[in-house]
PDB file of C-alpha atoms in Angstrom:
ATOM      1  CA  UNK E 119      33.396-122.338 -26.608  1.00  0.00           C
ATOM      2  CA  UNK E 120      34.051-125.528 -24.124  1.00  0.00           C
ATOM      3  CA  UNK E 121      35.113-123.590 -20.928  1.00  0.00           C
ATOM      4  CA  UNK E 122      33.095-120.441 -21.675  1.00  0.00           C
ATOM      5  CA  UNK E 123      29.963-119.318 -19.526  1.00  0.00           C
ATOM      6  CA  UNK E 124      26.994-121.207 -19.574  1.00  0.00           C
ATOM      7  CA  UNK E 125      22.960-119.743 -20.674  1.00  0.00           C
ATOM      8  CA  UNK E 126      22.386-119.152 -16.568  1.00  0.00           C
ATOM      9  CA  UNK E 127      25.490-116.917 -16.395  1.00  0.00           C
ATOM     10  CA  UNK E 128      24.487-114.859 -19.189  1.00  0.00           C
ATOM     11  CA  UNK E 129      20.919-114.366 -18.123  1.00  0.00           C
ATOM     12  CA  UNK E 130      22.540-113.206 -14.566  1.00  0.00           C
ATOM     13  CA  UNK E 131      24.736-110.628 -16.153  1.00  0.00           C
ATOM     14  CA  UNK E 132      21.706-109.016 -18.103  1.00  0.00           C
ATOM     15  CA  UNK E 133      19.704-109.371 -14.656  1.00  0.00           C
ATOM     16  CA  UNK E 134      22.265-107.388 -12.346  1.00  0.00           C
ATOM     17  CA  UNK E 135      22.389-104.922 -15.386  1.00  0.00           C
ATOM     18  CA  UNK E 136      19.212-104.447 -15.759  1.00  0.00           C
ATOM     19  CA  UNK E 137      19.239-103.365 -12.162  1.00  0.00           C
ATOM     20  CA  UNK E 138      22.255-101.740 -11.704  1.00  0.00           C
ATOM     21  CA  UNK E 139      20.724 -99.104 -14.726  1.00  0.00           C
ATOM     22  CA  UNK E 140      17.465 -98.927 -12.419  1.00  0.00           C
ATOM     23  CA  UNK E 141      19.217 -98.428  -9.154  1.00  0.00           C
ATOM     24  CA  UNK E 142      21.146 -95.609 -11.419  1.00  0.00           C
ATOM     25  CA  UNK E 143      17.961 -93.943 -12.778  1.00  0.00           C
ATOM     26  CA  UNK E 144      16.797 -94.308  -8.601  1.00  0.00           C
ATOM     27  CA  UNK E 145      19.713 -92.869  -7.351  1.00  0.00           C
ATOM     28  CA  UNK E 146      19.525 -89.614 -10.367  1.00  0.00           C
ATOM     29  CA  UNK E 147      16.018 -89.290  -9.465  1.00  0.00           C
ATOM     30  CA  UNK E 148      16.154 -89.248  -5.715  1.00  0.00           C
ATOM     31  CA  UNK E 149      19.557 -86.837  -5.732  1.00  0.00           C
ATOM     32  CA  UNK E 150      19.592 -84.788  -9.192  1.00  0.00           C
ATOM     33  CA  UNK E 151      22.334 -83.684 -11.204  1.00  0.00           C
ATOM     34  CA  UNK E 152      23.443 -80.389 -11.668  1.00  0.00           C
ATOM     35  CA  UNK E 153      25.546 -79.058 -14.695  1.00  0.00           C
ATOM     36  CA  UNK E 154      27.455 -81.684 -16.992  1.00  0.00           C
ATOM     37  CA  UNK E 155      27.376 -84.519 -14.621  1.00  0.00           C
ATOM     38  CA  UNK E 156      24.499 -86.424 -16.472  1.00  0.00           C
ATOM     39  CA  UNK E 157      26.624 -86.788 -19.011  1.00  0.00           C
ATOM     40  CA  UNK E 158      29.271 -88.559 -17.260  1.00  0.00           C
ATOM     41  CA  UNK E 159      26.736 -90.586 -15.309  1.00  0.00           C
ATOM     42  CA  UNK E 160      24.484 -91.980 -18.088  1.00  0.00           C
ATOM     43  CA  UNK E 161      27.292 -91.804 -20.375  1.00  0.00           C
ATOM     44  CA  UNK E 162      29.312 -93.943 -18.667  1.00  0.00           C
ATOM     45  CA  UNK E 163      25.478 -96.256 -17.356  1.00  0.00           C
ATOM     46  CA  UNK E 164      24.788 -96.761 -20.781  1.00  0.00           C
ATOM     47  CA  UNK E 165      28.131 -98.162 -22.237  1.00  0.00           C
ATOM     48  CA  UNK E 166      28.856-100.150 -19.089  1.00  0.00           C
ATOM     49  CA  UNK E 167      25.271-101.620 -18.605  1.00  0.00           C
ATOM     50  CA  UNK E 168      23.739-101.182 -22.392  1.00  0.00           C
ATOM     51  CA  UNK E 169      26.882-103.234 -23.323  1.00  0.00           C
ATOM     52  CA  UNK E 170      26.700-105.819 -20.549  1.00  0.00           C
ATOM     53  CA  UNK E 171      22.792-105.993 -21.932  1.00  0.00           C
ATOM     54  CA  UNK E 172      24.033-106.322 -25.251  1.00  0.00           C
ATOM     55  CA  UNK E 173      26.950-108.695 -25.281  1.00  0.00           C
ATOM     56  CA  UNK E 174      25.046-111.396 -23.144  1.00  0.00           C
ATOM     57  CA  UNK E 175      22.158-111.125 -25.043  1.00  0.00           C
ATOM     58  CA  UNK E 176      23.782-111.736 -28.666  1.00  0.00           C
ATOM     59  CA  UNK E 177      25.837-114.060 -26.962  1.00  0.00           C
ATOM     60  CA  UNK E 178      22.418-115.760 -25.893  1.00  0.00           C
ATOM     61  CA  UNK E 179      20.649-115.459 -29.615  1.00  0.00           C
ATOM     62  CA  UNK E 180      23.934-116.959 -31.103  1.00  0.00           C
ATOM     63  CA  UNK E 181      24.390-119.733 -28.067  1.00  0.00           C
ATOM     64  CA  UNK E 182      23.957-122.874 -30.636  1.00  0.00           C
ATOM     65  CA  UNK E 183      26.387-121.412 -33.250  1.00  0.00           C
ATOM     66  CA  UNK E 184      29.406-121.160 -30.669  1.00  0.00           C
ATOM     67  CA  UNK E 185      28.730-124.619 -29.225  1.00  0.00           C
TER      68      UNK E 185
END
């Protein structure tokens, strides 16, 4: 992909998810959850910032194959 994002962008999405999912885990720990909230919250952490994690990594292993 010519106009797609480069290696550095990639490694800075899977660094600011990496710490938005600590700053989550912080911010659960400090405060608690109560009831079915912890669903909603990690549910919704883990697809957001697993798949941020995910994509730019694969998209990282497979770099050479798209260029």
């Amino acid at each position: 992909m010519k106009y797609g994002p480069s290696k550095k962008e990639y490694l800075w999405r899977i660094l600011a998810s990496v710490l938005g999912f600590a700053f989550m885990l912080f911010a659960v720990s400090y405060r608690g959850l109560s009831g079915m909230a912890w669903i909603e919250v990690f549910g919704i952490s883990v697809v957001f910032f697993g798949g941020t994690i995910g994509w730019s990594l694969w998209k990282l292993i497979t770099w050479d194959k798209d260029r």
